Short mmCIF file of C-alpha atoms in Angstrom, two decimals:
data_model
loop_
_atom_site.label_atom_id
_atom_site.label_comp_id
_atom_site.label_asym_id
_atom_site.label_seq_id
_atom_site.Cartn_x
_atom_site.Cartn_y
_atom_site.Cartn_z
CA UNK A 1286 131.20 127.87 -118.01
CA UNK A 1287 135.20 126.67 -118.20
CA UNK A 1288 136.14 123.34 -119.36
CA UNK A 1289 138.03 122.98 -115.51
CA UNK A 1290 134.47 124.04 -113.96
CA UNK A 1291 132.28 121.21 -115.68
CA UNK A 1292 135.00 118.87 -115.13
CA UNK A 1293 134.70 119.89 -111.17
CA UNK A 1294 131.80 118.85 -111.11
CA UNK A 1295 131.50 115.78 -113.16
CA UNK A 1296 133.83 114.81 -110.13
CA UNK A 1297 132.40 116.29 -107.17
CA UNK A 1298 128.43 115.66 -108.69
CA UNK A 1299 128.87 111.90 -108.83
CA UNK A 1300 130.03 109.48 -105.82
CA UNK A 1301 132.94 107.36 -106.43
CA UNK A 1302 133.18 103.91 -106.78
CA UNK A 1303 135.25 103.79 -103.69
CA UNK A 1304 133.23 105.71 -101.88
CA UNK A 1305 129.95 103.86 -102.56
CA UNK A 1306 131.76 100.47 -101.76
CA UNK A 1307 132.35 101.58 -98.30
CA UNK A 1308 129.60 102.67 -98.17
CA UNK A 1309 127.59 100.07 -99.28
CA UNK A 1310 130.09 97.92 -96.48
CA UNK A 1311 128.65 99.90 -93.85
CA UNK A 1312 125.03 99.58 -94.57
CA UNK A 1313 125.53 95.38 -94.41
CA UNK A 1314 127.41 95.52 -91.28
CA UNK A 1315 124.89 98.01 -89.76
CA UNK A 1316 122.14 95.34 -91.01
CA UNK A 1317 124.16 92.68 -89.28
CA UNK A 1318 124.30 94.45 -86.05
CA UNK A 1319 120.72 95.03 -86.49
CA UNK A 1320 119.94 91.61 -86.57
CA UNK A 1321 122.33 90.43 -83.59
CA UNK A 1322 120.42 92.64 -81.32
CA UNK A 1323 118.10 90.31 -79.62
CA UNK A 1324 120.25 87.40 -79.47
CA UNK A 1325 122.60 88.67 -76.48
CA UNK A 1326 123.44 85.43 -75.27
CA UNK A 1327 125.14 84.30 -79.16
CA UNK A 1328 126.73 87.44 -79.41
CA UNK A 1329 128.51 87.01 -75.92
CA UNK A 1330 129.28 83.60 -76.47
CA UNK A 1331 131.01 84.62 -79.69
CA UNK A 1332 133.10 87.67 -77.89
CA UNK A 1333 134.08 85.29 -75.15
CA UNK A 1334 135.30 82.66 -77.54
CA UNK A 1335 137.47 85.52 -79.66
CA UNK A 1336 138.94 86.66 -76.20
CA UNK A 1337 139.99 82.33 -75.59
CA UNK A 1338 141.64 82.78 -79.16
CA UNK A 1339 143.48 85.95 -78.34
CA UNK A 1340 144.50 84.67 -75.12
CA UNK A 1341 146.02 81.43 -76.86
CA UNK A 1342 147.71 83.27 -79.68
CA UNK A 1343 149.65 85.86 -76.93
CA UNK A 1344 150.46 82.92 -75.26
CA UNK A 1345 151.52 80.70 -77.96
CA UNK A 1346 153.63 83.72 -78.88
CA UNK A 1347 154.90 84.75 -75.55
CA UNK A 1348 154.50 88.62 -76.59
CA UNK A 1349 152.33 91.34 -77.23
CA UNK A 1350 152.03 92.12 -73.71
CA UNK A 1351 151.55 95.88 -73.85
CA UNK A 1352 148.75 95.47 -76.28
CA UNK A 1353 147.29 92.85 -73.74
CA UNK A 1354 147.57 95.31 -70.58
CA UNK A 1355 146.23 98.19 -72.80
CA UNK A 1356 142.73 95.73 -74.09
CA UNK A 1357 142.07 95.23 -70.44
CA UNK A 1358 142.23 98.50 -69.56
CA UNK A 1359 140.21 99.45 -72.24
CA UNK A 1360 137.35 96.89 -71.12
CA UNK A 1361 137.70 97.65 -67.73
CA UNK A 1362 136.69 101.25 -68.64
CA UNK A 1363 133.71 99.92 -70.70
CA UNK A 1364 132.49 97.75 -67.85
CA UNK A 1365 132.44 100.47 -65.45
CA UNK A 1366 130.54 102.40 -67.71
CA UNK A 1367 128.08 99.47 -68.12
CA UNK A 1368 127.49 99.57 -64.20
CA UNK A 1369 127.06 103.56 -64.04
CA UNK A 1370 123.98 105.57 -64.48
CA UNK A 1371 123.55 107.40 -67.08
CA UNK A 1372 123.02 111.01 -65.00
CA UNK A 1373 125.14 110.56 -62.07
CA UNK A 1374 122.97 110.59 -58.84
CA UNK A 1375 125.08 113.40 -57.47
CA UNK A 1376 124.80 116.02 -60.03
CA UNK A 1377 120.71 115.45 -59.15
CA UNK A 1378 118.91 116.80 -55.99
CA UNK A 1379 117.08 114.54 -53.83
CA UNK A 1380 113.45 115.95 -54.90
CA UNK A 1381 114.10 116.69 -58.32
CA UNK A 1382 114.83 114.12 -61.71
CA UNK A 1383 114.01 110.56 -62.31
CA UNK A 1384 115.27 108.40 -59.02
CA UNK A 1385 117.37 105.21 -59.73
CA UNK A 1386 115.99 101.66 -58.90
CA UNK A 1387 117.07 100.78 -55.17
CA UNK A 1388 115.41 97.90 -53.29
CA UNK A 1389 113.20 100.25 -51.23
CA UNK A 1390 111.60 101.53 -54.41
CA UNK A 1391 108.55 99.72 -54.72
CA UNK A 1392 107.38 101.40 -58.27
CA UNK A 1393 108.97 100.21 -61.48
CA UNK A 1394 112.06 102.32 -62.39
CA UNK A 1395 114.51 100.56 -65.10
CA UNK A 1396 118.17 101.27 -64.75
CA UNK A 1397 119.34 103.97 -67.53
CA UNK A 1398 123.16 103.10 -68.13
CA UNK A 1399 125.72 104.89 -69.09
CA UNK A 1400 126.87 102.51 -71.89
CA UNK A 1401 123.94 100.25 -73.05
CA UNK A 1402 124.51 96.76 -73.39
CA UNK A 1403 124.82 96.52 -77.59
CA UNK A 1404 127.10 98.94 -77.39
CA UNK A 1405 129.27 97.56 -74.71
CA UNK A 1406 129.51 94.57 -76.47
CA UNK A 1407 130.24 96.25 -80.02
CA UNK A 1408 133.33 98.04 -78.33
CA UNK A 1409 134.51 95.21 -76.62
CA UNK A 1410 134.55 92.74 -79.67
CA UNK A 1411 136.09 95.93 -81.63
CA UNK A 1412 138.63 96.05 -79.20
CA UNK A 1413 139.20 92.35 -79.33
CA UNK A 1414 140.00 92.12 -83.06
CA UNK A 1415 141.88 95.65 -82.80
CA UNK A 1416 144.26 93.77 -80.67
CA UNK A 1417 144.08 90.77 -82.26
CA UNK A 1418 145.30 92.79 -85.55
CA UNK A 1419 148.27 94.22 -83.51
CA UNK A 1420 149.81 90.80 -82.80
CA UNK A 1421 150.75 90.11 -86.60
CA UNK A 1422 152.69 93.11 -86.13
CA UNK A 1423 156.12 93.57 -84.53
CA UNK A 1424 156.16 97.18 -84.01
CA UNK A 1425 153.44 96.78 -81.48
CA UNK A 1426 155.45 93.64 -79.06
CA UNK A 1427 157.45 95.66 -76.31
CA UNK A 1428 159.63 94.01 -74.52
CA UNK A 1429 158.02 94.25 -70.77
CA UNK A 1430 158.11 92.17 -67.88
CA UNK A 1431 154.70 90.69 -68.03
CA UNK A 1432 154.11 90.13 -64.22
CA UNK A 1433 154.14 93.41 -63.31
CA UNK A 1434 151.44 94.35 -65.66
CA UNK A 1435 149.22 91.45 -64.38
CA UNK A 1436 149.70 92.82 -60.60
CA UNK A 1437 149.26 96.69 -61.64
CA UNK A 1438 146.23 95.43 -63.48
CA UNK A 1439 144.78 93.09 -60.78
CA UNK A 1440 145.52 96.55 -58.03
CA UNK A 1441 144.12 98.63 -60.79
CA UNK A 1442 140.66 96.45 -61.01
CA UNK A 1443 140.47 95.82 -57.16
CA UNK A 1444 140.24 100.01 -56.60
CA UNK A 1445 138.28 101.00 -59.49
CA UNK A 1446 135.83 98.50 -58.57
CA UNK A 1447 135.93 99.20 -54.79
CA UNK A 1448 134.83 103.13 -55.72
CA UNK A 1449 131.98 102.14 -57.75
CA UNK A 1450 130.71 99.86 -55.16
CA UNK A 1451 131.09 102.55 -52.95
CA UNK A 1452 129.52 105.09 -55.04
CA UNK A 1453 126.75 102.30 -55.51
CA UNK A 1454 126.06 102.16 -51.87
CA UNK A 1455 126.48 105.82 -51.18
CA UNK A 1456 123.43 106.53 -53.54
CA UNK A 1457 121.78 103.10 -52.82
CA UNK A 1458 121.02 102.17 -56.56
CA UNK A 1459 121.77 98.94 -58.33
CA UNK A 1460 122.76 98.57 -61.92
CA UNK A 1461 120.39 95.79 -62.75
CA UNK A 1462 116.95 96.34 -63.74
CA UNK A 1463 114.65 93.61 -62.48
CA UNK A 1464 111.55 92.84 -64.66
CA UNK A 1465 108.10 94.31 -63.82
CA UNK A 1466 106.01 92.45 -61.77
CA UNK A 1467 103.11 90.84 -62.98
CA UNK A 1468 100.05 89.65 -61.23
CA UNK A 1469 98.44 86.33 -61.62
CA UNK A 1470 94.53 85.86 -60.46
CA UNK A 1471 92.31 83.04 -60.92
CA UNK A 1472 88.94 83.24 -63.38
CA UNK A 1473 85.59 81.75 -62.92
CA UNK A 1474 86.75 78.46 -63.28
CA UNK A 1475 89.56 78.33 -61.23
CA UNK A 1476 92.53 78.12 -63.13
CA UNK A 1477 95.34 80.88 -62.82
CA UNK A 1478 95.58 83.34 -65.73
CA UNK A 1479 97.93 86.17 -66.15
CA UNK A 1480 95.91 89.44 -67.18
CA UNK A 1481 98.54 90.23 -70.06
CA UNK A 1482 97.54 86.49 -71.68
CA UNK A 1483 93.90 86.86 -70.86
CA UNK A 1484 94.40 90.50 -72.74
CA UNK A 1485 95.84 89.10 -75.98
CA UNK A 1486 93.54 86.38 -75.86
CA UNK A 1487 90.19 88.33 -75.96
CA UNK A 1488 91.71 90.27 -78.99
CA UNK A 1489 91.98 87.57 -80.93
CA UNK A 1490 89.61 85.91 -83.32
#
């Protein structure tokens, strides 16, 4: 074996330091996300309050509107495909695949999305501190006359949104799911019980 060959892989057999520190980055942050998952209503409230700070700082700084019109775009794409299924209805026949949950349905059919919620979220905030980023750079503020990307947005929002509605309607679907009923009855002694508590109470000890 050649001196260049072991040397090749001296480099290539062991990770570098750099490597393994991103690395290591990524598995905390993944953790983090991990652990944000059930508390939806903190991690909105947090998104919602970075959006008030970006808001003040393009303000404050009277600039930055391109990267403003190009963030709501950008959510405006996410939040249609947080109210779209995840198979469009007309790529299925009427008698064949999984039906979506309409108000006639009487059995229990959640709504699959397109974009889950955690993930809508995780783009959105991305976005958020993406543009946030851009605004301590002046490469990024074209000059632009600001009202007419508030009006092409506001036209932009009022169509997109008038063809989902419509596409909601034409299918008859909505992109909530509503919780499974449940079924209260009353025991021997009277008192309302719930059968999923009177279940987890007989397993007990």
């Amino acid at each position: 074996m050649s001196e260049g060959d072991s040397v090749g892989e001296s480099i290539h057999g062991k990770p570098s330091v750099v490597g393994a520190f991103f690395t290591r980055i990524g598995q905390v942050y993944q953790s983090w996300l991990d652990k944000s998952t059930p508390f939806y209503v903190a991690r909105w409230a947090a998104t919602l309050l970075l959006t008030a700070i970006y808001m003040i700082r393009v303000y404050i700084l009277q600039g930055w509107y391109i990267v403003t019109y190009a963030l709501g775009i950008y959510h405006l794409n996410l939040f249609i495909a947080f109210l779209s299924p995840k198979v469009d209805p007309s790529m299925l026949d009427e008698d064949d695949g999984p039906s979506l949950p309409t108000k006639q349905n009487e059995e229990f059919r959640p709504f699959i999305r397109r974009l889950p919620e955690f993930k809508f979220w995780h783009s959105a905030t991305k976005g958020i501190v993406i543009a946030m980023i851009c605004t301590f750079f002046e490469a990024f503020n074209v000059p632009v006359f600001w009202p007419i990307l508030v009006m092409y947005f506001i036209m932009l929002f009022c169509i997109t949104m008038k063809r989902q509605i419509k596409h909601m309607v034409k299918y008859r679907y909505l992109p909530f799911t509503h919780g499974k009923r449940t079924y209260k009855g009353k025991d021997e002694t009277g008192k309302t019980f719930s059968p999923r508590r009177n279940y987890t109470e007989k397993k007990m000890p």
